[in-house]
mmCIF file of C-alpha atoms in Angstrom:
data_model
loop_
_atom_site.group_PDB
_atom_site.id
_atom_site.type_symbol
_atom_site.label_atom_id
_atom_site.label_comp_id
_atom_site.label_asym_id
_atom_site.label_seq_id
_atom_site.Cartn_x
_atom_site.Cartn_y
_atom_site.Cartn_z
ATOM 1 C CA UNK A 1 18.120 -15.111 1.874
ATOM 2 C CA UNK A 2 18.774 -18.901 2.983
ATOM 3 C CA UNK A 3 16.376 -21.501 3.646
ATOM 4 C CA UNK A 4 13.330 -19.299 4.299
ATOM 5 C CA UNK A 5 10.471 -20.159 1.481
ATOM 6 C CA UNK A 6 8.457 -17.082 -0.383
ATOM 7 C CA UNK A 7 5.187 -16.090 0.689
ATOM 8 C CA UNK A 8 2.744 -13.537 -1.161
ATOM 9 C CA UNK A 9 1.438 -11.294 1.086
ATOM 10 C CA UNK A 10 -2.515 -11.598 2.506
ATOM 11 C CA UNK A 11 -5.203 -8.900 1.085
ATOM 12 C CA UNK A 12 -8.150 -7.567 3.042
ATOM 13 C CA UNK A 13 -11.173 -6.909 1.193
ATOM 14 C CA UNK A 14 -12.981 -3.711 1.519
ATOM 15 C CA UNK A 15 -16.119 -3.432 3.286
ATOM 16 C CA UNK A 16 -18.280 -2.533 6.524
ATOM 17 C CA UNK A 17 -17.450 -3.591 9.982
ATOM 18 C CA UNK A 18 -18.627 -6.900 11.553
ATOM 19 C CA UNK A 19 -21.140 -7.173 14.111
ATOM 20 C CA UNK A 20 -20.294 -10.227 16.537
ATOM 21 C CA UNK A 21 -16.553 -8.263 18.051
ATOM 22 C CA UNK A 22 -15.852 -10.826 20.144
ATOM 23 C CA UNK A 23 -14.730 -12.676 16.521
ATOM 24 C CA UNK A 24 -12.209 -10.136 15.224
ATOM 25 C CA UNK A 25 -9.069 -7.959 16.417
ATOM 26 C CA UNK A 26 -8.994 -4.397 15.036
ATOM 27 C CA UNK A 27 -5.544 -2.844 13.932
ATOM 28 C CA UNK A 28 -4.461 0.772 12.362
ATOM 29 C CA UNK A 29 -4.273 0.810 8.908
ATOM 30 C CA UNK A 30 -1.477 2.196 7.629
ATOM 31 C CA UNK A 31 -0.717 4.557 5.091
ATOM 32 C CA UNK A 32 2.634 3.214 3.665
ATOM 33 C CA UNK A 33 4.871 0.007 1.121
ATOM 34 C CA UNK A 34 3.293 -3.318 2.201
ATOM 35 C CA UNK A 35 6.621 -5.642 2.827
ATOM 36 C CA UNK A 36 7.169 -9.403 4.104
ATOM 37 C CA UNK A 37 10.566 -9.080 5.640
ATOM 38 C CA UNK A 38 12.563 -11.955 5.295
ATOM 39 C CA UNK A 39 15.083 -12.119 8.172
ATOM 40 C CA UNK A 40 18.138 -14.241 8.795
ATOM 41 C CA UNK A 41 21.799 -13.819 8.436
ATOM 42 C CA UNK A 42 20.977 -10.718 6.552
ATOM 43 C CA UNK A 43 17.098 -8.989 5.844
ATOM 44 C CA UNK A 44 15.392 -8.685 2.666
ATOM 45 C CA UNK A 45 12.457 -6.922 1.928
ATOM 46 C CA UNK A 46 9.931 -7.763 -0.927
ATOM 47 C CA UNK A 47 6.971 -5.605 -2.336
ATOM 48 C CA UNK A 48 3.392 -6.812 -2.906
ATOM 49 C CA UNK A 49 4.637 -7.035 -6.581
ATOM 50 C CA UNK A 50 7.520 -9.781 -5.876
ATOM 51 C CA UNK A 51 9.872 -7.196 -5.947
ATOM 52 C CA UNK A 52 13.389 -6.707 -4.080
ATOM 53 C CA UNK A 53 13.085 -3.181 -2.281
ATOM 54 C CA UNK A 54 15.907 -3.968 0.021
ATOM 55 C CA UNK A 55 18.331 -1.291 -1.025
ATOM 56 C CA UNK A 56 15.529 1.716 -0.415
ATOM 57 C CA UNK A 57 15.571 1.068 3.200
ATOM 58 C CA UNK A 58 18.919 0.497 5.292
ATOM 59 C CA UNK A 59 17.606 1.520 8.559
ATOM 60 C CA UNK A 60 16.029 -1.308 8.530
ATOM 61 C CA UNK A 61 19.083 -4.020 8.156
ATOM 62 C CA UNK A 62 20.324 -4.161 11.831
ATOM 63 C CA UNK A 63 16.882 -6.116 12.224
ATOM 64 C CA UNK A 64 19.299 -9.012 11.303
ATOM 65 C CA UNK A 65 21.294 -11.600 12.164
ATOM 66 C CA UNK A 66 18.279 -13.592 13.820
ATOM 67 C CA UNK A 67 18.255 -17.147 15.327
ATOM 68 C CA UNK A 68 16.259 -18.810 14.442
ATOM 69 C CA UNK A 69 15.378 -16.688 10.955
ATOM 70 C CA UNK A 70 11.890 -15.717 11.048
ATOM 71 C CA UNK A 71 9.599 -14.181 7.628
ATOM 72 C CA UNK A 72 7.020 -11.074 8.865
ATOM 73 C CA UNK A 73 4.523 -9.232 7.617
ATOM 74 C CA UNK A 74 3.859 -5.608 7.870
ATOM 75 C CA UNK A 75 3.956 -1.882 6.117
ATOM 76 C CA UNK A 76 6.879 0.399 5.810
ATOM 77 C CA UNK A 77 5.536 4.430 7.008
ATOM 78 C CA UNK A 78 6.891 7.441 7.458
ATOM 79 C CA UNK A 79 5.461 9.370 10.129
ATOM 80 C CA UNK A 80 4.107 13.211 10.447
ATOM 81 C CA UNK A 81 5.305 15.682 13.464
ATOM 82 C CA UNK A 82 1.627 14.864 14.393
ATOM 83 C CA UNK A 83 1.841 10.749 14.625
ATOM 84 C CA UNK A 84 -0.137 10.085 11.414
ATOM 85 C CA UNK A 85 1.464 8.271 8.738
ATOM 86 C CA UNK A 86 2.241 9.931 5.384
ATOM 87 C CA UNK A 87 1.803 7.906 1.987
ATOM 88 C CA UNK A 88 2.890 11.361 0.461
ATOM 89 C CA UNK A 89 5.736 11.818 2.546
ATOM 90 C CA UNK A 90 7.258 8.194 1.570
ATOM 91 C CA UNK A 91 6.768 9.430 -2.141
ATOM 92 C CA UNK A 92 10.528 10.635 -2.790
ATOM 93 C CA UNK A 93 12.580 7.591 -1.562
ATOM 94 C CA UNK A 94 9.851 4.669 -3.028
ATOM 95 C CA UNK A 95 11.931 5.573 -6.483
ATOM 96 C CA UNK A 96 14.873 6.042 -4.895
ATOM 97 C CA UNK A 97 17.588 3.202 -5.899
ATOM 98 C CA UNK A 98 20.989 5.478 -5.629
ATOM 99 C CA UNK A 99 22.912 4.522 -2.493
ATOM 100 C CA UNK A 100 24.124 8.147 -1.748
ATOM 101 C CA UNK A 101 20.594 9.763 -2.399
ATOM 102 C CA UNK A 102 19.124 7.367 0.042
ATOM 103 C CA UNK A 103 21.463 7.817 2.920
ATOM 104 C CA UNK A 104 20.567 11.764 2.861
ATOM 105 C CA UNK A 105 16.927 10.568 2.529
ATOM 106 C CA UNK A 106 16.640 8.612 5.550
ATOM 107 C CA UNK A 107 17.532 11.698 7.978
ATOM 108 C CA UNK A 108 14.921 14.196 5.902
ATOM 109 C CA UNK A 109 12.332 11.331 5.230
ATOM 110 C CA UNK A 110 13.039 8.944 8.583
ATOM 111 C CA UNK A 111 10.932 5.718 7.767
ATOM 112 C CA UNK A 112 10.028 2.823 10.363
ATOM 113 C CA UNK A 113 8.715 -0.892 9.236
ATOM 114 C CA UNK A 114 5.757 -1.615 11.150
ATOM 115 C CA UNK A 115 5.432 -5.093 11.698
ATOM 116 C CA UNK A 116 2.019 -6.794 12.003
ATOM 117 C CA UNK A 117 2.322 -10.675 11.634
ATOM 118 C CA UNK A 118 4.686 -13.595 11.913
ATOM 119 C CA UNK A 119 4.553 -16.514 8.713
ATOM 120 C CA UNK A 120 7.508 -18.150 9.452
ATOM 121 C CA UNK A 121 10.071 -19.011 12.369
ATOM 122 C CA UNK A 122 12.671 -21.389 12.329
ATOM 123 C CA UNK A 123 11.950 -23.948 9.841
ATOM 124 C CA UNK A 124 7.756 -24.077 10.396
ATOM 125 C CA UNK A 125 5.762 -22.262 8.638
ATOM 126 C CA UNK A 126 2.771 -20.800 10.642
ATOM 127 C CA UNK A 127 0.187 -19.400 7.919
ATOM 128 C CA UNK A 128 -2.072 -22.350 9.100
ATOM 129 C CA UNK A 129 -2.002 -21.553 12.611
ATOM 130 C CA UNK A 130 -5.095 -18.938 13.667
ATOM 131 C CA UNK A 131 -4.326 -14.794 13.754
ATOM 132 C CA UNK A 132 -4.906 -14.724 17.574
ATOM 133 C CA UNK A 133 -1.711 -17.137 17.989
ATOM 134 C CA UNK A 134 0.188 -15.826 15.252
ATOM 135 C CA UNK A 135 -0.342 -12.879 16.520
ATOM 136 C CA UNK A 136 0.939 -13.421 19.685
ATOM 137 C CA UNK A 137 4.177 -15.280 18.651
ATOM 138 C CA UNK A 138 4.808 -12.223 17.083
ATOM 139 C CA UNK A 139 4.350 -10.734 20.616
ATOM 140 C CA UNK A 140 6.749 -12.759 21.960
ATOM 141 C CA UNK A 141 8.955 -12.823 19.702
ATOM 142 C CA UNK A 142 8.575 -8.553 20.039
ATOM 143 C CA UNK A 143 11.137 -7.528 17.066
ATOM 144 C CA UNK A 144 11.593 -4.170 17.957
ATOM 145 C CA UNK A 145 14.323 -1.194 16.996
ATOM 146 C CA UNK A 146 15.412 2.270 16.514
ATOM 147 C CA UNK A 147 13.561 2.269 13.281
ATOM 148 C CA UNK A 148 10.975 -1.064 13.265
ATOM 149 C CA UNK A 149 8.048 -2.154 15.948
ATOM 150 C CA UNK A 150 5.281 -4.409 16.543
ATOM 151 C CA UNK A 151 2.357 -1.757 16.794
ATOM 152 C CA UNK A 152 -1.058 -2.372 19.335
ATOM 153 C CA UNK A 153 -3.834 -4.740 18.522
ATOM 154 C CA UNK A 154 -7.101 -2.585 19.150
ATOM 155 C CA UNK A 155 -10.186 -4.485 21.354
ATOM 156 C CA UNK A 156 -13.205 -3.456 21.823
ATOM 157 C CA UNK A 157 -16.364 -2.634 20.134
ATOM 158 C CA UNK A 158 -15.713 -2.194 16.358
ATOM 159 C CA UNK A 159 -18.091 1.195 15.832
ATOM 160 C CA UNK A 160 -15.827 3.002 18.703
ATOM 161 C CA UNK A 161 -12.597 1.826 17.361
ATOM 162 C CA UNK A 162 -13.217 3.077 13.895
ATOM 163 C CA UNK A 163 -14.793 6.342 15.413
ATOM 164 C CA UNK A 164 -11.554 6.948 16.985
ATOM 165 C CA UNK A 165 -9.413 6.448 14.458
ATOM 166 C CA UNK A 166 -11.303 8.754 12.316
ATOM 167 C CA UNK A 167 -11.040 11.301 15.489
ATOM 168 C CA UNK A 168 -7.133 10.561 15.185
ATOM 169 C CA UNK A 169 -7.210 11.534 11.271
ATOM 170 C CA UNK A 170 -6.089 7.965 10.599
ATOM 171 C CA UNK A 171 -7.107 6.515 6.870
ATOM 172 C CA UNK A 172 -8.729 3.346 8.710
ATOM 173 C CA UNK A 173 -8.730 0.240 10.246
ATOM 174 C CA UNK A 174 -8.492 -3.271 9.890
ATOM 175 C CA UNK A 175 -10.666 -6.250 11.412
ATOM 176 C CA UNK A 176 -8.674 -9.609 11.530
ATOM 177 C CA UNK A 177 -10.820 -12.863 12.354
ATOM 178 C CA UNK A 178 -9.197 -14.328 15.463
ATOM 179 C CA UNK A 179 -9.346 -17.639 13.484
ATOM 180 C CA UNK A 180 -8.040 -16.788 10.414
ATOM 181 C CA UNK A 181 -5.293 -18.631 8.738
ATOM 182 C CA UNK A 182 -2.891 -16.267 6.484
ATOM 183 C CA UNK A 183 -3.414 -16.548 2.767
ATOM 184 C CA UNK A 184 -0.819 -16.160 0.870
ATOM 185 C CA UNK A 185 -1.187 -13.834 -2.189
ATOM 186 C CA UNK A 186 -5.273 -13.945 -1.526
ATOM 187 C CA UNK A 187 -7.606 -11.283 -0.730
ATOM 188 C CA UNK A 188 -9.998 -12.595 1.615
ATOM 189 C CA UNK A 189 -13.094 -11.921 3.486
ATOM 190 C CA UNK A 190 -11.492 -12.850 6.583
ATOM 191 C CA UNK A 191 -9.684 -9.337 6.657
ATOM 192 C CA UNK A 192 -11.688 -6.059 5.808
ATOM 193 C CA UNK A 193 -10.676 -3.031 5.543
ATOM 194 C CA UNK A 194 -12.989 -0.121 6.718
ATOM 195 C CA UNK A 195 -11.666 3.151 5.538
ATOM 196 C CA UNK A 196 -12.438 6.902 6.494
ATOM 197 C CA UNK A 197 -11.442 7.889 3.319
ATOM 198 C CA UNK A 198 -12.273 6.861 -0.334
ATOM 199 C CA UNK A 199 -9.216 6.221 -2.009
ATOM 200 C CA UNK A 200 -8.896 4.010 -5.534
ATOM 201 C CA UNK A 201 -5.703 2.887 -7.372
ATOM 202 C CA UNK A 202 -5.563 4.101 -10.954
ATOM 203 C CA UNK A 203 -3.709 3.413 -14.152
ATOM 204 C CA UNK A 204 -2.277 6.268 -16.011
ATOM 205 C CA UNK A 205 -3.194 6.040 -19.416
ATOM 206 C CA UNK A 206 -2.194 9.921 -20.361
ATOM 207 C CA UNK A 207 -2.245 13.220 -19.663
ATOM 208 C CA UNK A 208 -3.707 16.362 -21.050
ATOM 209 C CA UNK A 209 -1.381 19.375 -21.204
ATOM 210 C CA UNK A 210 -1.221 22.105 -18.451
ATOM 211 C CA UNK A 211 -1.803 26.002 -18.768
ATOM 212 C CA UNK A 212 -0.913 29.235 -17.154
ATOM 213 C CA UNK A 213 1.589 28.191 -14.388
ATOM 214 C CA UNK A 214 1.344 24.679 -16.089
ATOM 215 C CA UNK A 215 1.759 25.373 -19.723
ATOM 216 C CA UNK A 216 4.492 22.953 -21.595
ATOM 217 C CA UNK A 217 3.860 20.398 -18.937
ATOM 218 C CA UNK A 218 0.908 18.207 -17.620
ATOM 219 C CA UNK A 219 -2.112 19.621 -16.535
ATOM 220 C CA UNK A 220 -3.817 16.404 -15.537
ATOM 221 C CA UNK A 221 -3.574 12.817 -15.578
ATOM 222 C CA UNK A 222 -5.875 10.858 -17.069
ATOM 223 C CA UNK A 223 -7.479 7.677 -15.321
ATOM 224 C CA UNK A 224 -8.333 4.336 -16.171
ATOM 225 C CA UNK A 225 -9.248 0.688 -13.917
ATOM 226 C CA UNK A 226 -9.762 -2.960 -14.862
ATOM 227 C CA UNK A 227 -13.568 -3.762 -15.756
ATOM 228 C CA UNK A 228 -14.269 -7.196 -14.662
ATOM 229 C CA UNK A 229 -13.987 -8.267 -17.811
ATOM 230 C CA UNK A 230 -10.007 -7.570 -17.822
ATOM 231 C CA UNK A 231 -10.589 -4.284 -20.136
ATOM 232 C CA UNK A 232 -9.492 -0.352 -19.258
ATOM 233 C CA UNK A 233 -12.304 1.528 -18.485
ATOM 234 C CA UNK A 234 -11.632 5.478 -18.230
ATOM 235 C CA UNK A 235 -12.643 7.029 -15.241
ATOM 236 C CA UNK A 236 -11.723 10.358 -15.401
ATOM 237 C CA UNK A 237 -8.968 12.751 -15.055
ATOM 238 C CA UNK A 238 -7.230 14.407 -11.706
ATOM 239 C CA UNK A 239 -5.521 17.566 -11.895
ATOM 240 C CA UNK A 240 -4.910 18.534 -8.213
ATOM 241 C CA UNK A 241 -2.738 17.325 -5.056
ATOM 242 C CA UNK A 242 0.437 17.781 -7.185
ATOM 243 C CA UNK A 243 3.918 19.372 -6.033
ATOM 244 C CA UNK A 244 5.839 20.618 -8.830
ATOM 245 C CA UNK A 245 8.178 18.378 -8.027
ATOM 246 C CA UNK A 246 5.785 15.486 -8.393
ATOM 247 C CA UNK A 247 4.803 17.283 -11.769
ATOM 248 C CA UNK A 248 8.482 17.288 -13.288
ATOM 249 C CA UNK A 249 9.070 13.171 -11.510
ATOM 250 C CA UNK A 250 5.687 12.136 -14.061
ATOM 251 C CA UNK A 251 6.585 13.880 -16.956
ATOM 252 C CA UNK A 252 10.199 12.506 -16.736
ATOM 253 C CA UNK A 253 8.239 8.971 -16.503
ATOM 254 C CA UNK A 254 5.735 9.138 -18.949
ATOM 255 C CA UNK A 255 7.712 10.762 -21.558
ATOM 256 C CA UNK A 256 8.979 7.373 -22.926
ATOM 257 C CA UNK A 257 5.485 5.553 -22.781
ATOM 258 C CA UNK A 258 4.025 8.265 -25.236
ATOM 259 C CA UNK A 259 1.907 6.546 -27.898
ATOM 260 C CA UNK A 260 -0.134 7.596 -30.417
ATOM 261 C CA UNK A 261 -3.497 5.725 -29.882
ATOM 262 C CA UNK A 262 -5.628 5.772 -26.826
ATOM 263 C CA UNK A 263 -5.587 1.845 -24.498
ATOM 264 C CA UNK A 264 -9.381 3.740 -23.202
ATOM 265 C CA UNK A 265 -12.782 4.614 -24.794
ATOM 266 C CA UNK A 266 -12.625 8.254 -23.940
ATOM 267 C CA UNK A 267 -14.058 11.516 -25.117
ATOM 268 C CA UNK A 268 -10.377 13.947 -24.540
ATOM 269 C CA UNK A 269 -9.828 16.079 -27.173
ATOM 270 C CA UNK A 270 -6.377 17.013 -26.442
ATOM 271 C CA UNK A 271 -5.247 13.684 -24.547
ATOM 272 C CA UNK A 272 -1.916 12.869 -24.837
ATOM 273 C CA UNK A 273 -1.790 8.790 -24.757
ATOM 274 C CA UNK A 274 0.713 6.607 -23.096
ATOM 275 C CA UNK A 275 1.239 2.980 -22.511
ATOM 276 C CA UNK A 276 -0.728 1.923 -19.282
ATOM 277 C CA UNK A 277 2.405 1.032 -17.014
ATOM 278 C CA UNK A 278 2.111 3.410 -14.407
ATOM 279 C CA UNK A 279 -0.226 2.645 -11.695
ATOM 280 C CA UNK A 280 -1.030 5.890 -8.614
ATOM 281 C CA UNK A 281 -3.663 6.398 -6.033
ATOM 282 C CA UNK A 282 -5.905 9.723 -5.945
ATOM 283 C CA UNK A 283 -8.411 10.271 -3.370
ATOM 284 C CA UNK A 284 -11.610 11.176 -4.045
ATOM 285 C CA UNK A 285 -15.612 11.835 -2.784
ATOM 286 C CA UNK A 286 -17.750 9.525 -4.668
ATOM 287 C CA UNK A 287 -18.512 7.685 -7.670
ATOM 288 C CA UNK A 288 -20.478 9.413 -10.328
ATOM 289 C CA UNK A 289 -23.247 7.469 -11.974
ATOM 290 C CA UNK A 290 -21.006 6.977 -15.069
ATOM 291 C CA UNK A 291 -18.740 5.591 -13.646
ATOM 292 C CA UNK A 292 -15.771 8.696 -12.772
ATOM 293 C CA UNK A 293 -14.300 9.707 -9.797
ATOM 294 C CA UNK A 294 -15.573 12.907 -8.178
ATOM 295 C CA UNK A 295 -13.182 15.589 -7.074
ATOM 296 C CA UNK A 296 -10.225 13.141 -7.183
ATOM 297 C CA UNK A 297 -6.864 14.519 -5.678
ATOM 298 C CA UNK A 298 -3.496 12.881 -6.405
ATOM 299 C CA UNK A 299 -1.793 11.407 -3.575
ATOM 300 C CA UNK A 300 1.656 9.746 -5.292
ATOM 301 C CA UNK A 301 2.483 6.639 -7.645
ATOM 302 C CA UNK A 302 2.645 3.017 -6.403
ATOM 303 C CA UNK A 303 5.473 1.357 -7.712
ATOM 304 C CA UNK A 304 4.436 -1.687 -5.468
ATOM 305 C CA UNK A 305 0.996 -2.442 -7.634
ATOM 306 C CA UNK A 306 1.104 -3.435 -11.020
ATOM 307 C CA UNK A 307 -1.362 -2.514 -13.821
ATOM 308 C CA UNK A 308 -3.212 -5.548 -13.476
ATOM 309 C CA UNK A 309 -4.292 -5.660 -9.989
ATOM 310 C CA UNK A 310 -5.945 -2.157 -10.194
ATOM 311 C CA UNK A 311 -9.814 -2.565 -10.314
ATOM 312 C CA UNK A 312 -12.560 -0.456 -9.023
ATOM 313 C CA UNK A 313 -12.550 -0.838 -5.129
ATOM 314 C CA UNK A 314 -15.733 -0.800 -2.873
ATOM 315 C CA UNK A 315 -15.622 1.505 -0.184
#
């Protein structure tokens, strides 16, 4: 990368849809790896976390050479036989760093960068100019591939667009104020997320040892979150929506964070304690009034969130 400059990506909070439409745009959310694409002689790619993820992804790098360079915003997916994104899916090459591994994973596990805003063309930066113009710079600028797109703005009344995506078995949607400036590395009120789906990012803090068809390996993970006060708080354990593959991936992980005290006030018996590093996302029904997740199911690691920026989300 050249002369571009940085830029954290933009959060939307999580909350209910607006009332005055006429204010917002409505887009898909995504299931997938949150990237700003950096894209000039060559592209890189960087994680919500700052981190290079370049390599993962090479049918993505015939996005470049581009004149003028330009920095984007959007979400890498992979997509089902039935046009819905899979988080699961992407789960086997978001670890993946070995070249000839990768290659054989992009014809099993095809992924495509969906690309949702423009920050940066040339040498001005446009993060001050409103979404309804970035948003259609982006338009005209229309980066588009075998393997990376600009997908639809939604219109229309808020209620109806959500109700349809939930129709579609999508995870969501997200309402962007027409006037909104992009934040960098902020998550602000002027995006919000409005999910179908509870989902919460956890912090593995151990695991409690399988039987039967799980004996000698984990039987579930045990769950923790930032308290406001910057302190783990366990909120309970998830045992289901794991492949066995997925099973052998987290012991292989955790093995080396074993310790021998618990990081969480938490009544286990027969816990097996590691060192909070690992950060996933389970799905689940509600909240329970002390605080745990109700039926939670696993739905992979995120490698693209670190420990610190997991806290209880409101859905």
């Amino acid at each position: 990368m050249t002369g571009l400059p940085r830029y954290a990506a933009m959060s939307a909070t999580a909350g209910t849809l607006p009332t005055d439409d006429d204010r917002w745009a409505y887009e898909v959310k995504f299931d997938g790896i949150r990237a700003i694409g950096y894209i000039d002689r060559t592209l890189r790619l960087v994680s919500r976390n700052d981190r290079d993820i370049t390599p993962a992804w090479p049918e993505f790098a015939d996005i470049a050479p581009a004149h003028p360079p330009f920095v984007v915003d959007g979400e890498i997916v992979t997509f089902l036989p039935d046009g819905r994104t899979s988080f699961e899916a992407l789960q086997p090459r978001m670890h993946q760093r070995n070249p000839a591994a990768i290659r054989a994973l992009t014809q099993s596990v095809p992924a495509a960068y969906l690309i949702f805003d423009l920050l940066h063309i040339g040498d001005r930066s446009l993060i001050d100019l409103p979404y309804a113009q970035r948003r259609e710079l982006l338009e005209r600028l229309d980066p588009h591939g075998p393997h990376w797109r600009v997908p639809p703005r939604l219109s229309g009344v808020g209620a109806n667009v959500l109700a349809e995506s939930a129709r579609l078995g999508l995870e969501g949607i997200v309402c962007k104020r027409l006037d909104s400036p992009y934040q960098p590395g902020r998550r602000s009120p002027l995006w919000i997320k409005v999910k179908n789906t509870n989902d919460q990012e956890v912090i593995i803090v151990g695991w409690r040892p399988g039987a039967g068809r799980r004996a000698g390996g984990i039987g579930a993970l045990l769950m923790a979150v930032n308290d406001e006060s910057g302190h783990l708080r366990y909120i309970g354990n998830v045992g289901t929506g794991f492949t066995r593959a997925t099973l052998a991936d987290l012991q292989s992980r955790l093995a080396p964070l074993h310790r021998s005290t618990p990081t969480v006030q938490a009544d286990v018996k027969d816990a097996i304690w590691v060192t909070p590093t690992l950060v996933g996302e389970v799905t689940f029904t509600e909240w329970t009034t002390d605080g745990r997740l109700r039926h939670p199911s696993w739905r992979g690691l995120r490698p693209d969130k670190s420990p610190d920026e997991v806290h209880r989300a409101d859905h």
